[in-house]
Amino acid sequence: MLTLELLLFVGLFSWIYFLWSRRRLYGLLLQLPGPMGLPLLGIAVEYLIFYKRKMKIRTKYMDQYGSTILTWLGPMPFIMTRDPKIVEEVFMSPECINRSSQFTIPLTSSAKGDGLLSIEANRWIERRKHMNHTFRHNILLSFLPIFNAEAKSLVTFLGTQVGQGEKKILNDIVRWSFRVATQTTVGTDVKQDKSFENDTILKSYESLLHLITMNVMLPFTHNKIISTLCGFEEKRAGSASHIEKMIDKIIDKKLNSKPESGAEPEITSVINKAIELYRKGELPLGEVRAECTMMVVAAFETTGVTVCHTLTLLAMFPECQQTVFEELKDLYPTAGDFEVTYEDVQKMVYLERVLNETLRLIPSVPFVPREATQDFRLSNGVVIPKGVTIGVDIFNTHRNKEFWGPDADKFNPDHFLPDNVRDRHPYAYIPFSKGRRNCIGWKYGMMSSKLALAKILRNYKVTTSFRFEDLDFVDNVGMELALSPGIEFHRRT
Ligand code: HEM
């Protein structure tokens, strides 16, 4: 009897201590409104099971509680914002350089090391400085022949779809972006690689991204035992090993190849820079692999969906497509293959507006989770305690009616006319994020997407029976559509 009482006492004491140690987290409840969800689970069950990760639930919460809200994912508080003023404070703050550990822990464990995507603030500054070299203007220009050649192959492939009715082309476009990404970042064409030919490698990347999304939503799955019981560990190990094999093969080949005498010096691609640091003893081999693994996914996943979504929206809005076509016809009077130069890309001003509007309504990365490394006070007086995640909701920032007006949900490339851009809050449009830790590849992403779209849209008219109103968005590290619209291709002359 005495033992039972003692156990109850210890249990009660531990529970009170647990609540006391988290008093600063609960203090947030007094500062920010938002949905609480269930004890210990937060909104995870509601979000995953009832709403199937639909983005519109976040919109519903924010319409109900305000543009910056507090919610709980598992036992951890999670602040979300769609308010450009708060977004600016987060992106500019030295206390919010780290991505949330709920995102980086599964990423690092899958890649077995850190790349720019996951690395912590204290090591990030130096790594970013090194990697910035690999995205300099002259290096991007040196990618133009690859962008041109791969876009030509994609246009040839799409020719086989003419007259075939509506087709789902996301996978084919992602195969294009993967080949571009691997050639430009790790200097290797994977066309002949078995795991690329049979789609294993793309499915592995896709599976890892899905697992990372689940880890962010269900923080208790970071526990190895729970993760194993959910079947996540087996899936992660399988997918990670396919990717590791491919990247290791590429790194081995680079490490063992001697430069030919008289050959052109190799460009400072991501892999060359990482190997240079490895040879100087500044980067362990595992981190070379992790950097390459993460850079490839950051490049191909984003540009692939961006091009696919732009084609989808243009198929839904034929008048805008016609304006794009006329702009392209002025530049390239005859259809077929043509070389796109950097100067040409600068002249595609309407296409750029369309691309921006696509990234506004369907941002390829819908959500960016950052973590406070110190207590951090926002201008609205809310203090975010050290270790708490603050998620910038890019999707809902881009549709915030206070900044985009009542037609925020409508497709209108004129949102990006110079006068309209000038009058808007600079953090109301953040597809590549902004501030200290923005996307390193944003110029690359815009250039390669515009170039591919120019070649496709000069050669084909795209149509679809899918309605804009029926698009439904699903939360994922990379944007997902609940139903992917089919697109029909018609040849232009
Ligand atoms: C349309 C294309 C793209 C979009 C929409 C996009 C978007 C983003 C976003 C939203 C972030 C998160 C930034 C943050 O946490 O604040 C990011 C980070 C990053 N992106 Fe991109 N991205 C694109 C293309 C690319 C390309 C082509 C590359 C590489 C070739 C790339 C490499 C990276 C890397 C390495 C990071 C992490 C940067 C750091 O932490 O220093 N991205 N991107």
Tab-separated table of C-alpha atoms in Angstrom, residues 102-294:
chain	number	residue	atom	x	y	z
A	102	GLN	CA	11.766	18.823	-36.486
A	103	PHE	CA	12.740	19.249	-40.132
A	104	THR	CA	16.528	18.950	-39.975
A	105	ILE	CA	16.834	15.854	-37.721
A	106	PRO	CA	15.079	13.519	-40.206
A	107	LEU	CA	16.875	15.201	-43.114
A	108	THR	CA	20.300	14.777	-41.519
A	109	SER	CA	19.613	11.218	-40.459
A	110	SER	CA	18.537	10.322	-44.021
A	111	ALA	CA	21.547	11.999	-45.657
A	112	LYS	CA	23.889	10.922	-42.819
A	113	GLY	CA	25.337	14.388	-42.513
A	114	ASP	CA	24.617	18.071	-42.985
A	115	GLY	CA	24.143	20.060	-46.138
A	116	LEU	CA	23.159	23.704	-46.477
A	117	LEU	CA	19.516	22.734	-46.058
A	118	SER	CA	20.031	21.291	-42.586
A	119	ILE	CA	23.240	22.748	-41.158
A	120	GLU	CA	23.049	24.776	-37.922
A	121	ALA	CA	23.684	28.526	-37.787
A	122	ASN	CA	27.225	28.339	-36.312
A	123	ARG	CA	28.473	26.207	-39.247
A	124	TRP	CA	26.051	27.566	-41.839
A	125	ILE	CA	27.729	30.956	-42.340
A	126	GLU	CA	30.984	29.440	-43.561
A	127	ARG	CA	29.354	26.702	-45.633
A	128	ARG	CA	27.085	29.223	-47.304
A	129	LYS	CA	30.078	31.436	-48.121
A	130	HIS	CA	31.766	28.476	-49.833
A	131	MET	CA	28.637	27.438	-51.705
A	132	ASN	CA	27.789	30.996	-52.812
A	133	HIS	CA	30.787	30.677	-55.186
A	134	THR	CA	29.033	27.859	-56.997
A	135	PHE	CA	26.007	30.073	-57.809
A	136	ARG	CA	27.859	33.112	-59.157
A	137	HIS	CA	26.573	34.739	-62.346
A	138	ASN	CA	29.347	33.365	-64.597
A	139	ILE	CA	28.716	29.837	-63.265
A	140	LEU	CA	24.991	30.140	-63.953
A	141	LEU	CA	25.815	31.275	-67.498
A	142	SER	CA	27.993	28.199	-67.938
A	143	PHE	CA	24.873	26.072	-67.236
A	144	LEU	CA	23.014	27.513	-70.244
A	145	PRO	CA	24.132	24.757	-72.674
A	146	ILE	CA	22.804	22.126	-70.226
A	147	PHE	CA	19.528	24.029	-69.711
A	148	ASN	CA	19.139	24.311	-73.505
A	149	ALA	CA	19.999	20.695	-74.287
A	150	GLU	CA	17.734	19.232	-71.598
A	151	ALA	CA	14.820	21.530	-72.460
A	152	LYS	CA	15.220	20.378	-76.079
A	153	SER	CA	14.933	16.727	-74.961
A	154	LEU	CA	11.835	17.579	-72.932
A	155	VAL	CA	10.238	19.322	-75.927
A	156	THR	CA	10.979	16.262	-78.077
A	157	PHE	CA	9.396	13.991	-75.467
A	158	LEU	CA	6.306	16.228	-75.216
A	159	GLY	CA	5.951	15.921	-79.003
A	160	THR	CA	5.084	12.252	-78.441
A	161	GLN	CA	2.143	13.395	-76.274
A	162	VAL	CA	0.521	15.468	-79.056
A	163	GLY	CA	-2.829	13.966	-80.047
A	164	GLN	CA	-2.849	11.666	-77.011
A	165	GLY	CA	-5.502	13.593	-75.021
A	166	GLU	CA	-4.940	14.891	-71.489
A	167	LYS	CA	-1.886	13.382	-69.792
A	168	LYS	CA	-0.422	13.724	-66.331
A	169	ILE	CA	3.080	14.952	-67.024
A	170	LEU	CA	4.465	15.779	-63.576
A	171	ASN	CA	6.672	12.694	-63.463
A	172	ASP	CA	8.127	13.387	-66.927
A	173	ILE	CA	8.884	16.988	-66.039
A	174	VAL	CA	10.514	15.959	-62.770
A	175	ARG	CA	12.684	13.519	-64.751
A	176	TRP	CA	13.806	16.517	-66.837
A	177	SER	CA	14.567	18.634	-63.763
A	178	PHE	CA	16.457	15.767	-62.126
A	179	ARG	CA	18.769	15.428	-65.117
A	180	VAL	CA	19.366	19.176	-65.168
A	181	ALA	CA	19.994	19.228	-61.398
A	182	THR	CA	22.472	16.352	-61.407
A	183	GLN	CA	24.468	17.747	-64.326
A	184	THR	CA	24.697	21.245	-62.878
A	185	THR	CA	25.291	20.453	-59.208
A	186	VAL	CA	27.147	17.118	-59.217
A	187	GLY	CA	28.484	17.305	-62.776
A	188	THR	CA	26.994	13.977	-63.892
A	189	ASP	CA	24.366	12.962	-66.427
A	190	VAL	CA	22.342	10.166	-64.827
A	191	LYS	CA	20.515	9.245	-68.051
A	192	GLN	CA	22.165	5.808	-68.201
A	193	ASP	CA	21.958	5.127	-64.465
A	194	LYS	CA	19.723	2.090	-63.814
A	195	SER	CA	18.121	3.671	-60.749
A	196	PHE	CA	17.156	6.704	-62.825
A	197	GLU	CA	15.953	4.645	-65.793
A	198	ASN	CA	13.581	2.609	-63.626
A	199	ASP	CA	12.515	5.602	-61.482
A	200	THR	CA	13.847	4.073	-58.226
A	201	ILE	CA	15.901	7.131	-57.451
A	202	LEU	CA	13.040	9.615	-57.932
A	203	LYS	CA	10.680	7.432	-55.899
A	204	SER	CA	13.316	7.274	-53.139
A	205	TYR	CA	13.646	11.069	-52.979
A	206	GLU	CA	9.846	11.398	-53.021
A	207	SER	CA	9.482	8.883	-50.199
A	208	LEU	CA	12.106	10.677	-48.065
A	209	LEU	CA	10.365	14.031	-48.523
A	210	HIS	CA	7.081	12.453	-47.488
A	211	LEU	CA	8.680	10.909	-44.387
A	212	ILE	CA	10.207	14.264	-43.427
A	213	THR	CA	6.765	15.887	-43.716
A	214	MET	CA	5.335	13.207	-41.393
A	215	ASN	CA	8.213	13.751	-38.947
A	216	VAL	CA	7.474	17.483	-38.835
A	217	MET	CA	3.755	16.845	-38.195
A	218	LEU	CA	4.300	14.036	-35.708
A	219	PRO	CA	7.348	14.992	-33.620
A	220	PHE	CA	7.072	11.844	-31.491
A	221	THR	CA	8.045	9.824	-34.597
A	222	HIS	CA	11.588	11.196	-34.063
A	223	ASN	CA	11.805	8.480	-31.441
A	224	LYS	CA	13.488	5.499	-33.180
A	225	ILE	CA	11.191	2.901	-31.553
A	226	ILE	CA	7.969	4.706	-32.504
A	227	SER	CA	9.342	5.425	-35.958
A	228	THR	CA	10.199	1.731	-36.422
A	229	LEU	CA	6.734	0.665	-35.231
A	230	CYS	CA	5.150	3.083	-37.755
A	231	GLY	CA	7.267	1.467	-40.511
A	232	PHE	CA	9.072	4.774	-41.159
A	233	GLU	CA	12.582	3.499	-40.383
A	234	GLU	CA	12.413	0.663	-42.899
A	235	LYS	CA	11.154	3.017	-45.620
A	236	ARG	CA	13.769	5.638	-44.754
A	237	ALA	CA	16.628	3.128	-44.793
A	238	GLY	CA	15.516	1.708	-48.164
A	239	SER	CA	15.135	5.085	-49.854
A	240	ALA	CA	18.288	6.565	-48.301
A	241	SER	CA	20.382	3.613	-49.444
A	242	HIS	CA	19.328	4.016	-53.112
A	243	ILE	CA	20.240	7.716	-53.014
A	244	GLU	CA	23.479	7.073	-51.139
A	245	LYS	CA	24.553	4.483	-53.728
A	246	MET	CA	24.000	6.889	-56.607
A	247	ILE	CA	25.687	9.866	-54.935
A	248	ASP	CA	28.619	7.759	-53.661
A	249	LYS	CA	29.237	6.436	-57.178
A	250	ILE	CA	29.344	9.999	-58.508
A	251	ILE	CA	31.685	11.193	-55.731
A	252	ASP	CA	34.019	8.179	-56.150
A	253	LYS	CA	34.306	8.845	-59.861
A	254	LYS	CA	35.129	12.510	-59.243
A	255	LEU	CA	37.662	11.669	-56.548
A	256	ASN	CA	39.432	9.146	-58.755
A	257	SER	CA	39.482	11.140	-61.969
A	258	LYS	CA	42.663	13.045	-62.789
A	259	PRO	CA	42.299	16.278	-64.802
A	260	GLU	CA	43.592	15.789	-68.351
A	261	SER	CA	46.563	17.955	-69.182
A	262	GLY	CA	45.544	20.975	-71.247
A	263	ALA	CA	41.852	20.423	-70.423
A	264	GLU	CA	39.613	23.352	-69.451
A	265	PRO	CA	39.622	23.953	-65.682
A	266	GLU	CA	36.495	22.414	-64.151
A	267	ILE	CA	33.724	24.820	-63.187
A	268	THR	CA	33.150	25.440	-59.513
A	269	SER	CA	30.071	23.234	-59.232
A	270	VAL	CA	28.732	22.179	-55.825
A	271	ILE	CA	30.490	18.814	-55.970
A	272	ASN	CA	33.821	20.329	-57.070
A	273	LYS	CA	33.691	22.851	-54.251
A	274	ALA	CA	32.774	20.185	-51.693
A	275	ILE	CA	35.604	17.900	-52.895
A	276	GLU	CA	38.058	20.809	-52.785
A	277	LEU	CA	37.079	21.382	-49.130
A	278	TYR	CA	37.398	17.645	-48.439
A	279	ARG	CA	40.903	17.581	-49.945
A	280	LYS	CA	41.905	20.524	-47.757
A	281	GLY	CA	40.626	18.614	-44.734
A	282	GLU	CA	37.832	21.140	-44.110
A	283	LEU	CA	34.906	18.827	-44.867
A	284	PRO	CA	34.543	15.126	-44.007
A	285	LEU	CA	33.542	12.826	-46.874
A	286	GLY	CA	30.140	12.174	-45.278
A	287	GLU	CA	29.354	15.880	-45.507
A	288	VAL	CA	30.389	15.954	-49.177
A	289	ARG	CA	27.770	13.277	-49.757
A	290	ALA	CA	25.147	15.065	-47.633
A	291	GLU	CA	25.736	18.386	-49.412
A	292	CYS	CA	25.371	16.757	-52.835
A	293	THR	CA	22.311	14.731	-51.797
A	294	MET	CA	20.501	17.782	-50.434
